[in-house]
Coordinates of N, CA and C in Angstrom, one line a residue:
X277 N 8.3 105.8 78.1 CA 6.9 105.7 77.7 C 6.7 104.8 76.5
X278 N 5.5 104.3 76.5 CA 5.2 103.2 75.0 C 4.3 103.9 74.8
X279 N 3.8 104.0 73.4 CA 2.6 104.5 72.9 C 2.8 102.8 71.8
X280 N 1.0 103.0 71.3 CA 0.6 102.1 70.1 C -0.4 102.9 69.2
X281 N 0.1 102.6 68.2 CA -0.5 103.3 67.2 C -0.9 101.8 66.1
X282 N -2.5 102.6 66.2 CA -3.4 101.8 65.2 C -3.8 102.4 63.9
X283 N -3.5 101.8 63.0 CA -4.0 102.2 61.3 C -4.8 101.0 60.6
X284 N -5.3 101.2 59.6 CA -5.9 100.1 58.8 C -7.7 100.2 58.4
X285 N -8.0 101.1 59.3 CA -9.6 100.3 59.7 C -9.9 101.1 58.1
X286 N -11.7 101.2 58.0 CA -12.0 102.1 56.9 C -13.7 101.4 56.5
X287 N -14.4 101.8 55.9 CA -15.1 101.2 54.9 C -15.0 100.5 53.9
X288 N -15.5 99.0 54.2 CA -15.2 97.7 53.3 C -16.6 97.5 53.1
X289 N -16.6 96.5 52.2 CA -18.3 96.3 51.8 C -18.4 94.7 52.3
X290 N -19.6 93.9 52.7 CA -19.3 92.7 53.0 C -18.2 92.2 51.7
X291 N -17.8 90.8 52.5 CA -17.0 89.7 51.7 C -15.8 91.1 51.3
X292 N -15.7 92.0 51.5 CA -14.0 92.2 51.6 C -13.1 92.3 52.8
X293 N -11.9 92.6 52.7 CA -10.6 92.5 53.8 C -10.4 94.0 53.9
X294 N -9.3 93.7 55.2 CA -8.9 94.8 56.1 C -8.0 94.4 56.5
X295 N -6.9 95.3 56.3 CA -5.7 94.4 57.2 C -5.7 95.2 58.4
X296 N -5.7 95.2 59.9 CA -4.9 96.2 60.8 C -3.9 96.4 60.8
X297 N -3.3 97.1 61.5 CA -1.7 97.1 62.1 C -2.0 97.9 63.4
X298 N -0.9 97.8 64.1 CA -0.8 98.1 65.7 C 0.9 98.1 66.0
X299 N 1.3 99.4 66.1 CA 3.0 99.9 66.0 C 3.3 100.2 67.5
X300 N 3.8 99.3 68.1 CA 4.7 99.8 69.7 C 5.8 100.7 69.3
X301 N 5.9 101.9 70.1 CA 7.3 102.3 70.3 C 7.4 102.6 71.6
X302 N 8.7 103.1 71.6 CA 9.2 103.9 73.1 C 10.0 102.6 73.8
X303 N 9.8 102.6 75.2 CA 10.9 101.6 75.6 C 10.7 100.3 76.0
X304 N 11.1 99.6 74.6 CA 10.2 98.1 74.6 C 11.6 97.3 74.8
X305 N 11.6 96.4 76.0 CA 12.8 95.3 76.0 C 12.3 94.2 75.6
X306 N 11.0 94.2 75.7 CA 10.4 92.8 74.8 C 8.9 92.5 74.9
X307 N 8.4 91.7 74.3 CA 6.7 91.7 73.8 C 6.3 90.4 73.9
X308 N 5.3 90.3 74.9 CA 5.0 89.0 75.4 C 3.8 88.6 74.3
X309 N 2.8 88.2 74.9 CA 1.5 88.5 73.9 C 1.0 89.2 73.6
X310 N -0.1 89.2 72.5 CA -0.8 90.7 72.1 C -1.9 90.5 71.6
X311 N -3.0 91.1 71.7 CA -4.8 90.9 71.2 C -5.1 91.5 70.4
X312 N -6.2 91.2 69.3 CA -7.3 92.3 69.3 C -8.4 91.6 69.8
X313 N -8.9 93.3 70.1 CA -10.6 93.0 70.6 C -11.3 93.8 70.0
X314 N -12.7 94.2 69.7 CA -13.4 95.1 69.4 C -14.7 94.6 70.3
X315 N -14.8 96.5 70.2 CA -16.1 96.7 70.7 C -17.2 97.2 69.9
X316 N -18.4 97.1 69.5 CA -19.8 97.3 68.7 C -20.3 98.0 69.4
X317 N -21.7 99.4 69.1 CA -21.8 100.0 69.5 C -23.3 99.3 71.0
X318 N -23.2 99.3 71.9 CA -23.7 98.7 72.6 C -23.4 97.5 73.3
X319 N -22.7 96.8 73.1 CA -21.6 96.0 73.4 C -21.0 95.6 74.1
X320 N -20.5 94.8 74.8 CA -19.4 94.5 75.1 C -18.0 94.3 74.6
X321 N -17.4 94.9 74.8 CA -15.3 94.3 74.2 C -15.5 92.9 74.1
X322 N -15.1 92.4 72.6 CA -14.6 90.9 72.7 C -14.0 90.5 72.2
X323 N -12.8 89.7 72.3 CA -11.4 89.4 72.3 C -11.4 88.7 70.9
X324 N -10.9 89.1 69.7 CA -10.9 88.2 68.4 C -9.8 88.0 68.4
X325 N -8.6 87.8 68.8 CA -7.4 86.8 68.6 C -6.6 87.4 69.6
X326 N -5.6 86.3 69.5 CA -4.6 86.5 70.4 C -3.0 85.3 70.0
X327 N -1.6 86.5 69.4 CA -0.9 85.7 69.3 C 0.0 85.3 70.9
X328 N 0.9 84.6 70.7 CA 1.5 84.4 72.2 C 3.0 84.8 71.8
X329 N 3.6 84.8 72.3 CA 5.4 85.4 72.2 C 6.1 84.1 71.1
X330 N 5.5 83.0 71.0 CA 6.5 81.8 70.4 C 5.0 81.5 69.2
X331 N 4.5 82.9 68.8 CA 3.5 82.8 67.9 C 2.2 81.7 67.3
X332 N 2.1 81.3 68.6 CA 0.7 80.3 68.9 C -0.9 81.1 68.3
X333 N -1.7 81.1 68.1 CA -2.6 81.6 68.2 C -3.6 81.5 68.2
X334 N -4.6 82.2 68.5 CA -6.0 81.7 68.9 C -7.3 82.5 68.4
X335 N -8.5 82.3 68.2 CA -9.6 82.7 67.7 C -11.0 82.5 68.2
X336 N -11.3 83.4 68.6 CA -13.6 82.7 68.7 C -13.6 81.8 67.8
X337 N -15.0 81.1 68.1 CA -15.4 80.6 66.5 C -16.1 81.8 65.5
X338 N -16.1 82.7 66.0 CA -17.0 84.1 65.2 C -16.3 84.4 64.5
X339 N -15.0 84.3 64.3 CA -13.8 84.7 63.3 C -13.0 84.0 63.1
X340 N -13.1 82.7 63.2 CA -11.6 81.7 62.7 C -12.1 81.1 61.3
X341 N -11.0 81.2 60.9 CA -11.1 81.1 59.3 C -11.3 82.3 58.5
X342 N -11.1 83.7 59.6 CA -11.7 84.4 58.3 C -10.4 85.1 58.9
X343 N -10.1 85.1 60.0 CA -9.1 86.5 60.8 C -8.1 85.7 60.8
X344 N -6.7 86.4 60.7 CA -5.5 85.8 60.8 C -4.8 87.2 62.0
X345 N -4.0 86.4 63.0 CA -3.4 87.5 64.0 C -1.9 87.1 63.6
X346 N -0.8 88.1 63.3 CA 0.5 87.8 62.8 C 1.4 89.0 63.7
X347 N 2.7 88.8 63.7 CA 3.3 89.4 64.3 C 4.6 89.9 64.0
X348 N 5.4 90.7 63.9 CA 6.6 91.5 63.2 C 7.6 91.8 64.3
X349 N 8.2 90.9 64.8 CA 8.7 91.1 65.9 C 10.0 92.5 65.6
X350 N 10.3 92.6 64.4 CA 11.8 93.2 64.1 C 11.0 94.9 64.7
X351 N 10.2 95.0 63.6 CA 9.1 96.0 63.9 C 8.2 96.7 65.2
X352 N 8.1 95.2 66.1 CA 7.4 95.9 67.6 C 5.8 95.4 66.7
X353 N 5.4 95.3 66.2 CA 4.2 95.7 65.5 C 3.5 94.2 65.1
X354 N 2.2 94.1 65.6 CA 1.0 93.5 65.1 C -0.1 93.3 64.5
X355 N -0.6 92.6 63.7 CA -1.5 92.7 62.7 C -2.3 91.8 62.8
X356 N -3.6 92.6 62.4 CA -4.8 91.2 62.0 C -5.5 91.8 60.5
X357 N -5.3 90.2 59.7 CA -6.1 90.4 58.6 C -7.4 90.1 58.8
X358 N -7.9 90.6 57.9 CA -9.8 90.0 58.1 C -10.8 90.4 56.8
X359 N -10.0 88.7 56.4 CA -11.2 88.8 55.8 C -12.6 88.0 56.0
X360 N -13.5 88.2 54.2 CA -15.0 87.5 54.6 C -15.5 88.3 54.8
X361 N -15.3 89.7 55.2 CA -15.9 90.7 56.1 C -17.3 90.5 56.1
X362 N -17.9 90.5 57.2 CA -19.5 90.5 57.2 C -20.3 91.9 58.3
X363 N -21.5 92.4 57.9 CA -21.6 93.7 58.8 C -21.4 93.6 60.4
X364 N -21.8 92.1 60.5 CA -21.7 92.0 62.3 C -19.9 92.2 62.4
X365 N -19.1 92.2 61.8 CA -17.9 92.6 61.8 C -17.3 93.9 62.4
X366 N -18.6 95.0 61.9 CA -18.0 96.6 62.4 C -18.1 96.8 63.9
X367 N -17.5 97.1 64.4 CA -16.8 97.6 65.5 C -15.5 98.6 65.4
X368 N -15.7 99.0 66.9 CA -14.2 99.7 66.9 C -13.0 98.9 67.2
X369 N -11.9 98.5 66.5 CA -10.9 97.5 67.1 C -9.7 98.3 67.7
X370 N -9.6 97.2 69.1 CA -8.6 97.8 69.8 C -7.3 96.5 69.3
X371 N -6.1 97.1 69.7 CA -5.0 96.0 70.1 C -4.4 96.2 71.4
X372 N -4.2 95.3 72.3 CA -3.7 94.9 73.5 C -2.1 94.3 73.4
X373 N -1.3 94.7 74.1 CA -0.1 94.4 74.0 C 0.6 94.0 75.6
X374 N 1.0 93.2 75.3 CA 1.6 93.1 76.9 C 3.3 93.3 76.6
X375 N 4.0 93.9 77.4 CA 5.1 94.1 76.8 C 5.7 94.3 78.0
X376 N 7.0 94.6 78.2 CA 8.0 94.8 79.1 C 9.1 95.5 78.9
X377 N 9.2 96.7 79.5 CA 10.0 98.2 79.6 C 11.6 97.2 79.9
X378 N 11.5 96.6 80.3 CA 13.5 96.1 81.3 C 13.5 94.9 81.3
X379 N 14.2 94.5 81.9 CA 14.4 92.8 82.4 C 14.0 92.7 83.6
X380 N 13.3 93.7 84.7 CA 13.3 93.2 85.7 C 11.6 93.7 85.2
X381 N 10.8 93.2 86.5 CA 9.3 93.1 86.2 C 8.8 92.6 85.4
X382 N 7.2 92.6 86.1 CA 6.3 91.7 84.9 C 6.1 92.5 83.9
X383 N 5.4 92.0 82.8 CA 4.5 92.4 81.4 C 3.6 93.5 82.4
X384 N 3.5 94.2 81.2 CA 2.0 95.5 81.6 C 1.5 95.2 80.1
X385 N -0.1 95.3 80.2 CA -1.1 95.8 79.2 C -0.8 97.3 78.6
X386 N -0.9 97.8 77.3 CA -0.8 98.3 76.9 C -1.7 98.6 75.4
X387 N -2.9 99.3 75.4 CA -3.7 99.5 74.9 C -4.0 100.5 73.4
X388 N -4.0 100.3 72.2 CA -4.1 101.0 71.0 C -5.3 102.2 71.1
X389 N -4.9 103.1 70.4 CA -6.4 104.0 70.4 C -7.8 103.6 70.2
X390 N -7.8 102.4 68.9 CA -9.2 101.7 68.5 C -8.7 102.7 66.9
X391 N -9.6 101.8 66.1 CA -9.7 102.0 65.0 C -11.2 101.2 64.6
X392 N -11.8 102.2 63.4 CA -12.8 101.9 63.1 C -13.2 101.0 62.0
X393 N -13.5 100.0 62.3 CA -13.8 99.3 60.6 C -15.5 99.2 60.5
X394 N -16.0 99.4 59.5 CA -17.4 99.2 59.3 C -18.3 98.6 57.8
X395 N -18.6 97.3 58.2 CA -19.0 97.4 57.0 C -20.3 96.6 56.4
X396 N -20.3 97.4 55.2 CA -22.0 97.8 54.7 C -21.4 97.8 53.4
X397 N -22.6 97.5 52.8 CA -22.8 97.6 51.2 C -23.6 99.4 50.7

């Protein structure tokens, strides 16, 4: 079994940071790409970064330059920083992991609980 465990979120006031984290365990032979996305209340899910396995990365323009997506491979574990914070920022953030139990088969998705970040002065 894999579980992911998310920590980080909390109450920030604009123009401050948040770091996430997002911890794989259980039976990981290896970790392909990984996301965050967050969802706002009414909303749709939308994808704010994404690193790739040889640490490429990517961003909306709604968060580049402010979010960084990094990765800890020794660890299993991924992170996004974020700062700039601005209130369109709060959502609940998920992290997406694609990973791989063995050497035989594809990647599966694999999905964090969400974590809440919100912020307001």
């Amino acid at each position: 079994q894999v579980q992911l465990v998310e920590s980080g979120g909390g109450l920030v006031q604009p123009g401050g940071s948040l770091r996430l984290s997002c911890a794989a365990s259980g039976r990981i032979f290896s970790i392909d790409h990984s996301d965050w996305y967050r969802q706002a209340p009414g909303k749709q899910r939308e994808l704010v970064a994404t690193i790739t396995s040889s640490s490429i990365t990517n961003y909306p323009d709604s968060v580049k330059g402010r979010f960084t997506i990094s990765r800890d491979n020794a660890k299993n574990t991924v992170y996004l920083q974020m700062n700039s914070l601005k209130p369109e920022d709060t959502a609940v953030y998920y992290c997406k992991v694609h990973l791989r139990t063995g050497i035989m088969g594809p990647a599966r998705a694999y999905w964090g609980q969400g974590t809440q970040v919100t912020v307001s002065s």
